[in-house]
Short mmCIF file of C-alpha atoms in Angstrom, two decimals:
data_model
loop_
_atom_site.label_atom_id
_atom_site.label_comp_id
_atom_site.label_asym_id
_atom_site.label_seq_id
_atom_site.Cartn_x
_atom_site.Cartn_y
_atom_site.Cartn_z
CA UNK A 367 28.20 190.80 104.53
CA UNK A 368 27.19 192.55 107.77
CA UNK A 369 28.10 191.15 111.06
CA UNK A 370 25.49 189.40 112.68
CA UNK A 371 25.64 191.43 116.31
CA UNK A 372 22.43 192.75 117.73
CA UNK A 373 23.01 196.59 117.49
CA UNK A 374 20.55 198.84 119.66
CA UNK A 375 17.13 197.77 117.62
CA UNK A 376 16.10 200.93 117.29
CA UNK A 377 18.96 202.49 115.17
CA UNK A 378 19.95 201.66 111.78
CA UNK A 379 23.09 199.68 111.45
CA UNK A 380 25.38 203.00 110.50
CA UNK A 381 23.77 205.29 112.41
CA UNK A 382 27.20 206.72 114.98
CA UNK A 383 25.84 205.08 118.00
CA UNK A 384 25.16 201.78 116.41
CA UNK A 385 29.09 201.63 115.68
CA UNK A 386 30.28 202.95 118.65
CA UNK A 387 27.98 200.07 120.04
CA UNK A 388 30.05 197.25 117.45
CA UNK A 389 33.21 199.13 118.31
CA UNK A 390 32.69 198.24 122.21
CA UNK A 391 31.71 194.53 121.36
CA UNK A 392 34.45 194.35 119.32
CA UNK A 393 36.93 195.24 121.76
CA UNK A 394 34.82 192.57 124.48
CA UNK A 395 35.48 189.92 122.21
CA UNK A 396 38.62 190.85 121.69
CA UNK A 397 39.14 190.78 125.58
CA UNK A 398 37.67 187.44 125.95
CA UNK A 399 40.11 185.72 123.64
CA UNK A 400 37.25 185.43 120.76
CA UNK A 401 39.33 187.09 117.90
CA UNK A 402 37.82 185.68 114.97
CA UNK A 403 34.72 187.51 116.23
CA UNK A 404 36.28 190.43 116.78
CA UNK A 405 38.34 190.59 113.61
CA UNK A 406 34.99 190.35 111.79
CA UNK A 407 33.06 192.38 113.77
CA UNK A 408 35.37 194.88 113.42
CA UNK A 409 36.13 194.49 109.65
CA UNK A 410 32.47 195.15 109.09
CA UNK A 411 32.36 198.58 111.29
CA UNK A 412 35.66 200.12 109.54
CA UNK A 413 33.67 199.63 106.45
CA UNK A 414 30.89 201.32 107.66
CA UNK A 415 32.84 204.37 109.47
CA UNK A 416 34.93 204.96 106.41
CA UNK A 417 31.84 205.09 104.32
CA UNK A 418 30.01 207.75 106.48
CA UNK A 419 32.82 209.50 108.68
CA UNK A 420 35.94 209.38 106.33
CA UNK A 421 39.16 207.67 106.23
CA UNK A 422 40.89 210.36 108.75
CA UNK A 423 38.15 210.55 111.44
CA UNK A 424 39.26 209.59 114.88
CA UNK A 425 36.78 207.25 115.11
CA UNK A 426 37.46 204.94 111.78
CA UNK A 427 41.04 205.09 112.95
CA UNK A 428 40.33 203.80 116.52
CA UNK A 429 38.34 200.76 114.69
CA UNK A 430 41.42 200.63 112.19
CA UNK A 431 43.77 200.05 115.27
CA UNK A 432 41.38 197.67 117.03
CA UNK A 433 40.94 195.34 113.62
CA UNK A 434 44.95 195.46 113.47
CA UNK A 435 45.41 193.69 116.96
CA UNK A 436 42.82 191.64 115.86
CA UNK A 437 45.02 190.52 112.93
CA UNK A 438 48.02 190.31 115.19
CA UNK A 439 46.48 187.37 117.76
CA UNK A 440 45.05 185.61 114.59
CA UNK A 441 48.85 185.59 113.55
CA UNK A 442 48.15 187.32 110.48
CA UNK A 443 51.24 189.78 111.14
CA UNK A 444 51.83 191.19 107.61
CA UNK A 445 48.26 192.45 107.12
CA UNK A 446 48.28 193.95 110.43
CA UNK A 447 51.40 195.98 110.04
CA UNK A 448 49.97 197.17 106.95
CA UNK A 449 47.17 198.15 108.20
CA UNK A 450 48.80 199.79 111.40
CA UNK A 451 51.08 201.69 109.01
CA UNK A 452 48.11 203.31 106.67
CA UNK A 453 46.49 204.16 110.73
CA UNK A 454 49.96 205.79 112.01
CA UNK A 455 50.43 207.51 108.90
CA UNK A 456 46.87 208.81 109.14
CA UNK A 457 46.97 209.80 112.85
CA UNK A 458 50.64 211.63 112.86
CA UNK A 459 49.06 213.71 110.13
CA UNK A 460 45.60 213.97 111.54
CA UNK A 461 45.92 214.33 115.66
CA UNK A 462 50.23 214.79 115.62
CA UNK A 463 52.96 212.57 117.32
CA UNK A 464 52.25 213.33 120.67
CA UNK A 465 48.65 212.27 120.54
CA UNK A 466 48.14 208.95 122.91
CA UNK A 467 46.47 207.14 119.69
CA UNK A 468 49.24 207.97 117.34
CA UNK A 469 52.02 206.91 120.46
CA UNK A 470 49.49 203.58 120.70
CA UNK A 471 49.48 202.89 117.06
CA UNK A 472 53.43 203.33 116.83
CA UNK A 473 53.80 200.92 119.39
CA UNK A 474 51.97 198.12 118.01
CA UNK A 475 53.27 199.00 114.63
CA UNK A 476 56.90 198.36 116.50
CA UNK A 477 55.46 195.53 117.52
CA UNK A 478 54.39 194.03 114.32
CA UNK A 479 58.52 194.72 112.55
CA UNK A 480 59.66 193.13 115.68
CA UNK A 481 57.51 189.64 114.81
CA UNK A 482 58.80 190.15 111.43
CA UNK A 483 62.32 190.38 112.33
CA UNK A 484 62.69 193.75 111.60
CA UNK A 485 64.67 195.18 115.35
CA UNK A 486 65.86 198.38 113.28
CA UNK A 487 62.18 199.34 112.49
CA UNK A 488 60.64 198.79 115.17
CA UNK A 489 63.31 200.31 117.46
CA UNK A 490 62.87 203.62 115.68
CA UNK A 491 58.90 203.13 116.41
CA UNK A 492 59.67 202.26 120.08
CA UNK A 493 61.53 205.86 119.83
CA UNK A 494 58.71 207.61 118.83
CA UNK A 495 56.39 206.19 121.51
CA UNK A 496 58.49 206.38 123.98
CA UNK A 497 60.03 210.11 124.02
CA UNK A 498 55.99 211.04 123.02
CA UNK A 499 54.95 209.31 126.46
CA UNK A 500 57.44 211.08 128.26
CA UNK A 501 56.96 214.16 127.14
CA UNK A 502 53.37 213.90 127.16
CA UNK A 503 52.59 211.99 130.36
CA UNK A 504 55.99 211.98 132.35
CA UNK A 505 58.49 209.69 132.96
CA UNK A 506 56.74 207.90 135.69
CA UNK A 507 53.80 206.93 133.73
CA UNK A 508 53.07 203.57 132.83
CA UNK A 509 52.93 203.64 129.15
CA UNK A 510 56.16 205.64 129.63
CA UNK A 511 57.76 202.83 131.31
CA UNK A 512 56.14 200.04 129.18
CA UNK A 513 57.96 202.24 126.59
CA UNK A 514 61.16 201.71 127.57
CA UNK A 515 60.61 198.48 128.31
CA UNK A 516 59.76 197.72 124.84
CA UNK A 517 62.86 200.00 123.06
CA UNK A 518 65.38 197.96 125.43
CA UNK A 519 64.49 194.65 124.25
CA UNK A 520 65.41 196.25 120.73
CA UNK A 521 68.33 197.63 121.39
CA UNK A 522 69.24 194.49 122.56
CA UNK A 523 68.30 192.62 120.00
CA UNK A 524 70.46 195.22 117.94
CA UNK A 525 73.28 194.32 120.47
CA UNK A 526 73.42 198.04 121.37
CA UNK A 527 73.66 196.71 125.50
CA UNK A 528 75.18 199.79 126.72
CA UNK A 529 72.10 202.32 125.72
CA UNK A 530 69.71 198.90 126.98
CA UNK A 531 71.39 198.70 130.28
CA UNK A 532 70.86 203.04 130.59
CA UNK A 533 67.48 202.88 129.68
CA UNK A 534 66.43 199.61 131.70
CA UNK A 535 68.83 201.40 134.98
CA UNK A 536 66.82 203.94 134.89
CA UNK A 537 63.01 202.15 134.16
CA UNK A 538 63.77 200.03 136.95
CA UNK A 539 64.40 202.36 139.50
CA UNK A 540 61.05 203.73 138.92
CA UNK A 541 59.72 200.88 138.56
CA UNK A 542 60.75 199.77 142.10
CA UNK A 543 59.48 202.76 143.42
CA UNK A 544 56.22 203.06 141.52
CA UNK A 545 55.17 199.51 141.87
CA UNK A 546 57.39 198.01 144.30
CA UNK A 547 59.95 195.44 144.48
CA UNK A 548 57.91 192.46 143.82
CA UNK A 549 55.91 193.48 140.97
CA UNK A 550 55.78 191.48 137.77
CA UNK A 551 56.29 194.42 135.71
CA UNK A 552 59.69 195.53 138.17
CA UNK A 553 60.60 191.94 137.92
CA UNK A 554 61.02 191.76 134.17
CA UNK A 555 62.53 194.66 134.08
CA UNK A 556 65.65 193.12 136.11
CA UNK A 557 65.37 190.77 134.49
CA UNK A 558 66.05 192.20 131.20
CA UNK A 559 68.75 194.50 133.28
CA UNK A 560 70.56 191.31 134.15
CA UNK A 561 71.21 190.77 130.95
CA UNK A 562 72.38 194.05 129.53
CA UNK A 563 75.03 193.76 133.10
CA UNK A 564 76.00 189.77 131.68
CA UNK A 565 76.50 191.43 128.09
CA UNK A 566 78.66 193.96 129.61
CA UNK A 567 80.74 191.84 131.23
CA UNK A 568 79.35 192.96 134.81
CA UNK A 569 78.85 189.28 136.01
CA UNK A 570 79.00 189.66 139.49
CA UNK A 571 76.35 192.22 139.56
CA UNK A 572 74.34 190.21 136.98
CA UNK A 573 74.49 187.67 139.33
CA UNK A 574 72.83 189.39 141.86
CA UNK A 575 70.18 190.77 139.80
CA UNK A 576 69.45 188.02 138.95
CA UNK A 577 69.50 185.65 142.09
CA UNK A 578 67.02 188.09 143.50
CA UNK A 579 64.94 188.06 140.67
CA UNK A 580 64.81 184.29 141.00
CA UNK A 581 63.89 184.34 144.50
CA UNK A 582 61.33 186.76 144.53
CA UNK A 583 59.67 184.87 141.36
CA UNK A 584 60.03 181.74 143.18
CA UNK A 585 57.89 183.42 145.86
CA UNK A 586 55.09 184.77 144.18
CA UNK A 587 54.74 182.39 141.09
CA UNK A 588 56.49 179.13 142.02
CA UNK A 589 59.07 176.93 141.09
CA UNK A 590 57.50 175.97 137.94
CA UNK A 591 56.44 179.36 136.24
CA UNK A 592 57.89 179.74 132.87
CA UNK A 593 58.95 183.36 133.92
CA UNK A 594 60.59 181.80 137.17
CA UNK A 595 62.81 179.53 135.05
CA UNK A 596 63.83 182.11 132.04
CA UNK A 597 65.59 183.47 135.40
CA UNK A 598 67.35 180.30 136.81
CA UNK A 599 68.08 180.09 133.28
CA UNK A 600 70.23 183.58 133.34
CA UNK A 601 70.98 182.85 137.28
CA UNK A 602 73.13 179.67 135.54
CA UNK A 603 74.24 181.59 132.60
CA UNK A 604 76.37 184.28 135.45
CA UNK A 605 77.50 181.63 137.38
CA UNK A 606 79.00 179.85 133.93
CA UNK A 607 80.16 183.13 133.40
CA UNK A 608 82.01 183.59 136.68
CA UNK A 609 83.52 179.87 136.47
CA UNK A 610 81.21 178.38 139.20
CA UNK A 611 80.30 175.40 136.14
CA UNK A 612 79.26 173.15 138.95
CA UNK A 613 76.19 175.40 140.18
CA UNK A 614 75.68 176.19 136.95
CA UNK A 615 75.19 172.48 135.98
CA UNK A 616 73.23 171.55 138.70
CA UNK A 617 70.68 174.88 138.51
CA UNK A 618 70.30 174.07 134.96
CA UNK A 619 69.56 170.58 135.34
CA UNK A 620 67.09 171.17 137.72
CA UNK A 621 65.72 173.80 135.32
CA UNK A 622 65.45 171.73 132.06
CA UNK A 623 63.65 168.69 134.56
CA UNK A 624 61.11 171.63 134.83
CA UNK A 625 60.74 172.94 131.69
CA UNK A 626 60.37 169.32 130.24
CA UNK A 627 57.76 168.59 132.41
CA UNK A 628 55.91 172.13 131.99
CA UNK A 629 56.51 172.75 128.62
CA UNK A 630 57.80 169.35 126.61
CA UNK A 631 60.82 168.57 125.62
CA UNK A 632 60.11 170.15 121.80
CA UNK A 633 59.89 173.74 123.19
CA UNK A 634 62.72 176.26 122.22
CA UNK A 635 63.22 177.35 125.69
CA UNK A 636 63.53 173.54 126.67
CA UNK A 637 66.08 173.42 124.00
CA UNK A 638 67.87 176.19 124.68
CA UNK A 639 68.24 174.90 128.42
CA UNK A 640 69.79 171.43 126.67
CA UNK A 641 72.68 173.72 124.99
CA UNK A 642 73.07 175.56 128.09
CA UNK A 643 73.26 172.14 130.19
CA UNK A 644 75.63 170.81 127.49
CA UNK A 645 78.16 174.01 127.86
CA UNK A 646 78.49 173.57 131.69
CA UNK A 647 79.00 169.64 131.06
CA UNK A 648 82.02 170.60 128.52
CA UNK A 649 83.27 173.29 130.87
CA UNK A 650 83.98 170.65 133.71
CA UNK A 651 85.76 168.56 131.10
CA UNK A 652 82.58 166.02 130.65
CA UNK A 653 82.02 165.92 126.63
CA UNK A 654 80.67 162.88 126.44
CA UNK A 655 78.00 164.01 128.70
CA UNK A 656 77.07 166.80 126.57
CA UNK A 657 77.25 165.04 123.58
CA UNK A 658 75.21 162.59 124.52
CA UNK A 659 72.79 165.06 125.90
CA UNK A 660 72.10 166.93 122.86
CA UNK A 661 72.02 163.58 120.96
CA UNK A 662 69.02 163.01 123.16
CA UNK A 663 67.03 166.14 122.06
CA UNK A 664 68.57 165.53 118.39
CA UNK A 665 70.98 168.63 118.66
CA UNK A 666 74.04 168.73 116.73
CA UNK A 667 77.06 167.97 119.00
CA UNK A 668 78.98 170.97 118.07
CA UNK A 669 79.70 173.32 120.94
CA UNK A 670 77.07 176.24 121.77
CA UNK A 671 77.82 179.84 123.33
CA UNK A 672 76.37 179.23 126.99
CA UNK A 673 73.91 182.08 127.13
CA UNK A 674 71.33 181.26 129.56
#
């Protein structure tokens, strides 16, 4: 059933300007948060452009990528990644693996194995996107950098730390120099750095990392950002691993009273601050404490890994 958008009234509905007109209001919706609209909107144009350009033309491929991120803030995962593989598979053969589109599509296609659990997959995807933005548009670049960003989260996940911690070094010292200290973009990348170091066994430098992380988030988003707490939450997890359980304790208490209040006590990263909480109360001999804790959020007693 066609979409009922108001193309230019003078053109018939598949004439090329008419869906280059539904492509652009696709991709407004789409901007706007409206992604039913958009998913149908655009559902109704690939239609069209495969009809009357083709499967392979640049343009039904660039409506094929748009209705897959569609799919993917609807939560409809597994039909995206479908649908992003038949586009990737279309564009490395069509425009080659350096092309930006074929880079963009293996990106979200990485994207889509990663919600699905699949770190392996989407690693090697992250691969392909990311030596294809280098070598296409430098090191520096931003998609470069967003990149590597993306491949050392999975390598992480794979618990491969020591290629994380080379890749995020190196992002973040361009990152510091491209956008500055303070950005949110250099930020998460310490972040993320912090943890390869804790991983490693480099607490101490960890530590630091991380403390300035914390202050500098505290600065420009406040106490109570989520992004300010994930790093008190690794701030407490380096000073549990250096032995310091009472700062630990206290910095995580003062974390979860946050996160309960900002997020509710149900949310995983509110839970994962109760197991934390409850490892620092063991360390400094208190068990009861943490039992009783993690009764309160109906936890099982057992002990946790702290892990911030």
């Amino acid at each position: 059933m066609p979409w009922p958008f108001s193309r230019r009234p003078t053109l018939d509905a598949d004439h090329p300007d008419a869906l280059a007109d539904a492509h652009n209001r696709a991709v407004e919706l789409g901007a706007r948060g409206q992604h039913q609209q958009a998913r149908e909107l655009d559902e109704d144009t690939l239609e069209r452009r495969r009809r009357i350009l083709g499967d392979d033309h640049a343009h039904t491929l660039a409506t094929a990528n748009n209705l897959a991120a569609d799919l993917r803030e609807l939560g409809e995962v597994q039909q995206a990644r479908e649908l992003d593989e038949d586009t990737l598979a279309r564009r490395r053969r069509v425009l080659g693996d350096d092309d930006l589109g074929t880079l963009a599509t293996a990106s979200a296609l990485a994207g889509d194995y990663r919600a699905l659990g699949d770190f392996q997959r989407a690693r090697e995807l992250h691969e392909l996107a990311f030596f294809g933005r280098r070598r296409t548009l430098g090191g520096d670049d931003i998609q470069t950098l967003q990149s590597a960003h993306l491949l050392g989260t999975d390598l992480r996940a794979l618990g491969e730390f020591q290629k994380a911690r080379e890749l995020d070094d190196d992002s973040l010292a361009r990152r510091r120099r491209i956008l500055g200290d303070d950005h949110p973009d250099t930020l998460a990348n310490a972040h993320n750095l912090a943890i390869d170091l804790r991983e490693l066994g480099e607490h101490q430098r960890a530590r630091e990392l991380d403390q300035d992380t914390l202050d500098r988030r505290r600065r420009f988003l406040g106490d109570d950002h989520p992004n300010t707490l994930n790093s008190a939450n690794n701030l407490a997890a380096d000073l549990h691993a250096l032995g310091d359980f009472q700062e630990a304790r206290a910095l995580d208490q003062d974390t979860l009273d946050r996160r309960r209040r900002v997020l509710g006590d149900g949310h995983p990263a509110t839970l994962a601050n109760v197991r934390a909480l409850a490892d620092h109360l063991r360390a400094l001999g208190d068990t009861q404490g943490a039992a009783a804790l993690l009764a309160t959020f109906g936890l099982a007693p057992e002990a946790t890994p702290n892990g911030g």
